[in-house]
XYZ file of C-alpha atoms in Angstrom:
431
model
C -0.025 0.229 -0.198
C 2.519 2.315 0.849
C 4.519 1.817 -2.117
C 1.288 2.824 -4.537
C 1.624 5.879 -2.357
C 4.796 6.758 -3.320
C 4.541 5.957 -6.894
C 1.527 8.314 -7.268
C 2.755 10.856 -5.403
C 6.303 10.440 -7.792
C 3.919 10.486 -10.723
C 1.945 14.087 -9.062
C 5.083 15.795 -8.961
C 6.626 14.531 -12.294
C 3.099 15.640 -13.900
C 3.404 19.148 -11.983
C 6.838 19.840 -13.285
C 5.952 19.539 -16.618
C 2.695 21.325 -16.678
C 4.433 24.398 -14.409
C 7.925 24.593 -15.729
C 6.423 25.844 -19.350
C 7.472 29.108 -20.953
C 4.737 29.811 -22.692
C 4.714 33.529 -21.708
C 8.185 33.849 -21.733
C 9.656 37.022 -23.394
C 12.880 37.596 -24.709
C 15.131 40.767 -23.852
C 15.217 41.263 -27.003
C 11.324 41.686 -27.599
C 11.431 44.800 -24.427
C 11.896 48.328 -24.779
C 13.694 49.425 -21.590
C 12.661 52.478 -20.212
C 15.718 54.625 -18.483
C 13.345 57.452 -16.940
C 10.079 58.111 -16.446
C 8.404 61.743 -16.589
C 5.283 62.761 -15.801
C 3.163 66.353 -16.183
C -0.161 67.581 -15.727
C -2.134 67.755 -19.536
C -5.318 68.756 -19.728
C -9.216 67.403 -19.816
C -7.491 65.349 -16.592
C -5.188 63.955 -18.503
C -1.297 63.026 -17.827
C 1.312 63.568 -20.045
C 3.631 60.895 -19.614
C 7.430 60.945 -21.329
C 9.496 57.624 -22.091
C 13.452 57.766 -22.562
C 13.849 54.700 -24.056
C 17.463 52.770 -24.157
C 18.416 51.813 -27.626
C 20.106 48.699 -27.119
C 22.235 48.365 -29.900
C 23.636 51.642 -29.542
C 23.724 51.676 -25.573
C 25.769 47.821 -26.205
C 28.152 49.005 -28.915
C 28.523 52.672 -28.323
C 27.685 55.659 -29.884
C 29.955 57.385 -31.568
C 31.251 61.023 -29.732
C 28.812 63.576 -30.677
C 25.944 61.040 -31.538
C 24.826 60.198 -27.651
C 21.588 60.955 -28.372
C 21.408 58.297 -30.497
C 21.192 55.961 -26.724
C 17.887 56.832 -26.585
C 14.494 57.536 -27.695
C 11.670 59.380 -26.157
C 8.226 59.125 -26.380
C 5.794 61.211 -24.905
C 1.487 60.513 -24.796
C -1.183 61.786 -23.350
C -3.308 58.949 -21.006
C -5.741 59.049 -17.349
C -3.515 57.092 -16.354
C -0.153 55.459 -16.767
C -0.418 52.211 -17.430
C -3.137 53.825 -19.790
C -0.696 55.768 -21.681
C 1.636 52.655 -21.322
C -0.429 49.984 -23.110
C -1.012 53.055 -26.201
C 2.501 53.176 -26.707
C 2.745 49.550 -27.054
C 0.742 49.917 -29.857
C 2.622 51.850 -31.868
C 6.376 50.664 -31.302
C 7.936 47.087 -31.997
C 8.504 45.385 -28.631
C 7.044 45.802 -25.269
C 7.777 49.062 -22.807
C 9.261 47.085 -19.483
C 10.411 49.683 -16.150
C 12.808 46.877 -14.667
C 15.852 48.836 -15.846
C 14.106 52.019 -14.966
C 15.927 54.750 -12.727
C 14.347 57.641 -12.219
C 10.900 58.551 -12.006
C 10.510 62.584 -12.793
C 7.130 64.277 -11.852
C 6.682 68.041 -12.426
C 6.350 70.672 -9.529
C 2.864 71.446 -10.761
C 1.787 68.026 -10.510
C 3.833 67.555 -7.372
C 2.050 70.420 -5.906
C -1.602 68.937 -6.830
C -0.615 65.188 -4.745
C 1.003 62.132 -5.858
C -0.535 59.350 -4.075
C -2.354 58.419 -7.182
C 1.258 57.468 -8.824
C 3.119 56.355 -6.239
C 0.651 53.627 -5.492
C 0.914 52.922 -9.578
C 4.722 52.664 -9.228
C 4.217 50.718 -5.589
C 2.231 48.050 -6.725
C 3.309 47.609 -10.356
C 5.864 44.574 -10.313
C 8.326 45.890 -12.835
C 8.826 49.404 -11.057
C 12.432 48.730 -8.292
C 12.037 49.908 -5.097
C 15.184 51.238 -4.851
C 14.246 53.511 -8.293
C 14.570 57.610 -7.781
C 12.138 60.149 -7.735
C 12.719 63.850 -8.503
C 10.622 66.700 -8.704
C 11.110 69.158 -11.841
C 10.440 72.962 -11.028
C 9.301 72.748 -14.642
C 7.772 70.302 -17.042
C 9.438 66.709 -16.777
C 9.155 66.197 -20.569
C 11.498 68.503 -21.569
C 13.972 67.956 -18.280
C 14.408 64.647 -19.725
C 14.283 66.109 -23.410
C 17.250 67.971 -21.904
C 19.055 65.033 -19.978
C 22.494 64.584 -22.168
C 25.223 62.511 -20.716
C 28.314 63.247 -21.021
C 30.830 61.310 -19.577
C 28.782 58.015 -19.416
C 27.481 56.008 -22.593
C 25.128 54.421 -20.394
C 21.743 56.669 -19.821
C 20.612 54.198 -17.359
C 24.247 53.881 -15.576
C 24.424 57.928 -16.082
C 20.833 58.322 -14.402
C 21.853 56.176 -11.429
C 25.673 57.954 -10.900
C 23.640 60.957 -10.615
C 21.308 60.516 -7.966
C 23.465 58.463 -5.731
C 26.044 61.466 -5.465
C 24.246 62.574 -2.399
C 26.454 60.367 -0.949
C 29.678 62.071 -1.504
C 28.252 65.802 -1.477
C 25.030 66.018 0.315
C 23.420 68.177 -1.860
C 20.124 66.247 -2.557
C 18.242 64.106 -0.728
C 18.692 60.761 -2.571
C 14.895 59.896 -2.439
C 13.989 56.352 -3.672
C 10.147 55.351 -4.478
C 10.246 52.910 -1.757
C 11.290 55.440 1.080
C 9.099 57.667 -0.647
C 6.021 55.649 -0.263
C 6.906 54.462 3.040
C 7.001 58.444 4.234
C 4.052 59.654 3.068
C 2.079 57.147 4.582
C 4.024 57.449 7.779
C 2.323 59.391 10.713
C 5.473 60.468 12.355
C 7.296 61.524 9.169
C 7.207 63.199 5.933
C 9.001 62.611 2.449
C 11.200 64.102 0.286
C 12.322 63.790 -3.281
C 15.315 65.145 -5.322
C 14.929 68.637 -6.689
C 15.532 69.401 -10.422
C 15.708 71.383 -13.102
C 17.451 72.608 -16.463
C 20.147 75.289 -16.447
C 19.206 78.591 -17.972
C 23.281 79.855 -17.870
C 24.442 80.008 -21.263
C 28.474 81.411 -20.798
C 30.358 82.699 -17.610
C 29.238 85.972 -17.718
C 25.933 84.661 -16.412
C 27.498 83.516 -13.185
C 28.239 86.821 -11.420
C 24.221 87.910 -11.817
C 23.026 84.521 -10.172
C 25.152 84.516 -7.346
C 24.546 88.152 -6.883
C 21.169 86.993 -5.949
C 21.505 83.915 -3.600
C 23.952 86.066 -0.874
C 23.313 84.614 3.090
C 23.054 86.993 5.582
C 27.035 87.278 5.871
C 27.234 89.057 2.598
C 28.467 85.799 0.370
C 27.475 82.199 -0.897
C 28.799 79.141 -0.016
C 28.295 75.708 -1.912
C 25.050 74.947 -2.069
C 22.924 77.751 -1.267
C 20.883 77.303 -3.798
C 18.708 74.900 -6.127
C 18.764 73.870 -9.272
C 17.502 76.541 -10.550
C 20.796 78.674 -9.850
C 23.495 76.632 -9.930
C 26.599 78.597 -11.090
C 27.618 76.112 -13.394
C 28.665 76.179 -17.069
C 28.078 72.871 -18.679
C 26.950 71.394 -21.553
C 24.245 69.331 -20.326
C 21.989 71.620 -18.641
C 19.825 69.507 -16.834
C 20.635 70.280 -12.638
C 20.246 68.244 -9.411
C 20.541 70.769 -6.586
C 18.200 70.728 -2.843
C 15.052 68.925 -2.032
C 11.220 69.210 -2.578
C 9.338 69.027 0.711
C 6.635 66.981 1.214
C 3.475 67.197 3.516
C 1.437 64.195 2.890
C 1.694 63.892 -0.506
C 1.580 67.793 -1.905
C 4.900 69.045 -2.664
C 4.728 72.644 0.076
C 8.225 73.595 -0.172
C 11.686 73.255 -1.480
C 15.402 73.148 0.411
C 18.462 74.301 -1.052
C 21.927 71.375 -1.512
C 23.154 73.416 1.807
C 19.657 72.568 3.651
C 19.911 69.142 2.244
C 22.967 68.640 3.886
C 21.707 69.647 7.013
C 18.506 67.547 6.381
C 21.178 64.634 6.040
C 22.878 64.882 9.090
C 19.440 64.965 11.004
C 18.216 62.211 9.648
C 21.221 60.215 10.297
C 21.779 60.059 5.829
C 24.559 61.717 5.936
C 27.257 59.962 3.933
C 30.868 61.115 3.603
C 31.007 64.880 2.015
C 33.426 67.996 2.045
C 31.741 71.139 4.006
C 33.265 74.645 3.783
C 32.244 77.309 6.328
C 34.499 80.331 6.507
C 37.616 80.542 9.477
C 37.035 81.923 13.142
C 37.279 85.018 13.895
C 37.835 86.111 10.103
C 35.813 89.361 9.285
C 33.007 88.562 6.415
C 34.477 89.068 2.756
C 38.322 88.092 3.935
C 37.922 84.836 1.299
C 39.239 82.902 4.180
C 37.722 79.467 4.350
C 38.337 76.098 6.439
C 37.247 73.018 4.113
C 36.578 69.899 5.781
C 35.716 66.531 4.975
C 32.902 65.068 7.602
C 31.349 62.011 8.109
C 28.674 60.902 10.966
C 31.152 59.335 14.247
C 27.778 58.011 15.166
C 23.562 57.712 15.098
C 21.771 60.915 15.912
C 20.145 61.119 18.825
C 16.764 62.828 18.896
C 14.789 62.866 22.427
C 11.342 64.533 21.991
C 9.607 65.611 25.526
C 5.841 67.099 25.621
C 5.896 70.495 27.886
C 2.928 71.994 27.728
C 1.758 70.068 24.921
C 4.538 71.671 22.899
C 7.100 69.249 21.643
C 10.474 70.022 23.101
C 13.038 68.506 20.429
C 16.651 67.939 22.070
C 19.040 66.757 19.106
C 22.578 65.637 19.629
C 24.930 64.986 16.103
C 28.459 63.816 16.457
C 30.515 64.568 13.286
C 34.537 63.502 12.487
C 36.458 64.861 10.141
C 39.295 66.303 8.110
C 40.749 69.569 7.440
C 41.493 69.763 3.431
C 41.781 72.781 2.804
C 42.847 76.363 4.689
C 42.465 79.295 2.136
C 43.699 81.547 5.180
C 46.531 82.121 6.905
C 46.194 80.820 10.141
C 47.191 77.019 11.269
C 44.428 74.378 12.892
C 46.805 71.470 12.692
C 47.291 70.869 16.548
C 47.233 71.996 19.889
C 44.996 75.056 21.103
C 44.470 76.401 17.186
C 42.596 72.744 16.469
C 40.081 72.942 19.542
C 39.302 76.562 18.504
C 38.287 74.956 14.541
C 36.254 72.051 16.386
C 34.152 74.207 18.956
C 34.132 77.088 15.617
C 32.939 74.301 13.204
C 30.541 72.421 16.146
C 28.613 76.090 16.922
C 28.578 76.813 13.151
C 27.094 74.010 11.931
C 25.032 73.763 15.428
C 23.219 77.066 14.414
C 22.561 76.136 10.896
C 20.633 73.429 11.713
C 18.227 74.900 14.125
C 17.627 77.435 11.418
C 16.641 74.903 8.733
C 14.474 72.903 11.657
C 12.783 75.849 11.945
C 12.070 76.222 8.698
C 10.936 72.968 8.461
C 8.165 74.058 11.067
C 7.495 77.263 10.122
C 6.960 77.375 6.429
C 6.460 73.730 5.907
C 5.268 72.474 8.435
C 6.207 68.979 7.904
C 8.362 66.470 10.060
C 10.794 65.280 7.383
C 13.499 64.503 9.790
C 11.735 61.311 10.965
C 11.709 63.351 15.048
C 7.912 62.044 15.755
C 9.361 57.959 15.857
C 10.575 59.169 19.438
C 6.913 60.227 20.002
C 5.552 57.578 18.920
C 6.981 55.435 20.654
C 5.760 56.092 24.230
C 2.001 55.669 23.072
C 0.896 52.128 24.049
C -2.852 52.116 21.707
C -2.879 53.570 18.093
C -5.695 55.263 18.464
C -4.159 57.251 21.369
C -1.271 58.412 18.897
C -3.869 59.322 16.095
C -5.769 61.295 18.715
C -2.597 63.075 19.755
C -2.192 64.673 16.328
C 1.714 64.787 16.048
C 1.452 67.032 12.403
C -1.076 69.866 14.440
C 2.093 69.802 17.038
C 5.117 69.874 15.063
C 4.657 73.678 14.698
C 4.776 74.193 17.873
C 8.164 72.616 17.984
C 11.177 73.890 20.012
C 14.602 72.600 19.345
C 17.805 72.139 21.076
C 20.525 71.095 19.485
C 23.877 69.935 20.241
C 26.605 69.310 17.646
C 30.255 68.152 18.188
C 32.683 68.051 15.796
C 35.987 66.006 16.226
C 39.005 66.486 13.419
C 40.638 63.326 13.275
C 43.548 64.645 10.706
C 44.844 67.698 9.526
C 45.872 66.020 5.641
C 48.998 65.454 4.745
C 50.411 69.160 5.824
C 52.291 68.897 9.059
C 52.197 72.985 9.850
C 50.958 75.695 7.398
C 53.052 78.802 7.529
C 52.507 81.471 5.783
C 54.407 83.187 3.028
C 54.322 86.140 4.240
C 56.224 85.103 6.932
C 58.709 83.765 5.234
C 59.459 86.102 2.701
C 57.559 89.002 4.309
C 54.987 90.863 2.308
C 55.603 91.406 -1.040
C 54.659 94.494 -3.059
C-alpha cells in the first residue's frame, strides 16, 4: 500500500513539473523596450502627459560615436488618464514591449506634485516592474523638457548615468537621494513626511551669467557658499543642462516647499543619512568678505540622538549630532593643525553647524509644518495604543516644536601637511 502511495506521489510531482515549468509567457530580452527614465506632467481634461526615455539596446551596447550620444536613447510622449493606460497606447505603436525593470529615475513636475502624487506612487509600488530603489525627483519645470535636455556626457549608458548622478548625494550632501520605496513609506507614515530630489534645467549659457546668479543667492553674511542655491540657480556652465540640487519637501502627498543644497545637507545630518562629504565654512574670527575659508571632510561619527518631551502640550526636541572629519583646505594664513588652534576650529565648526541646523529645523516648522527628519518616531513609541497616537495628532503639534541642538565636531586628521606657515612670514610682505 505504501509503495503504491509513493508511486502516485512521484507521478503527481512529475506531472506538476511538466505543466508548471512551461515558458509560454516568456519574453526574450531583445523583445522589450527598456525605460531609463519616466516623466509625468499635468495635461488637459484630467489627462497626464507621460514621457518615456527608452534605451536603444544596440547603441548602448556598441557605444555611439562621439557627439552622437542622443542615439543611445529615444523619447516618446503620450497623453492618457493613467500611467499604465498610456503605456498600453505606446505598446500599440512600437515593435517592443515597454518594460520598467531598468528604470532608474521617475521625474514628476512641480505643478503636478503640488496637487498630490499619491495616485502615482501607488502605481509604482503596486506594479511589479518598478524597482523599490528607483529614484524619484521633482522638476521645477516640465518633466518632458527635463528628460529632453538630459544628455549624458561622461557616461555612454544612459541608465548608468542617471543611477550615478542620483547616488552622488552620498558624497556631496546636496540632494536627498529619495527612492519610491522610501517616499511611499514616509508618505504613509504618521510620524514623518517625504522628500524628493529637486531637479531643473539650467538657463546659464556662459560664464558671464554667473555673477548675476551669485548676486541673487547671497546669505545673511553677504556671501555664497557651495550649496546655497537650488537646481535652478547652480552657478555652473556645462554641456548637459539638467541639474539636481536641493530637495522638494512634502506634507502628505503634496509638495509644500523647497530646500537648498546646503539645507539638504543638514536634513541628511539630522535624519542620519549623511555620507562622507566636503563642507566649507568661514574661518573662525575672520571678517566677512575676507575670502578665508576652511574645507572639512565630514562624516557621521555615530547615529544622531533625538529625544522629545511634551511640555505644556508643546514638543521640546533635543537633538545631539556627532561628526568627525579631516581638514582638507585652509585658504587663510592661520594654522589649525594642532593644539589650541585645532580645538578652536572644532568648537567653531560645532557652533557654526549647530546654528545652521537650528535654522533648517525652524524652516521645516514655520514654512512647511512638515517633519521630514523622523522626529515624530521618538514620540510615537511612547504611546501604547494606536488610537491614542492618532488622536495626539503629531502633525498639528510639530508647528509648535522647540529645538535644542547640540553638535560635536571632532577633527581626526589635518591632511598630509604637518604645519601651515604663511609665505609672508617666510619672505615678508610682497608688494
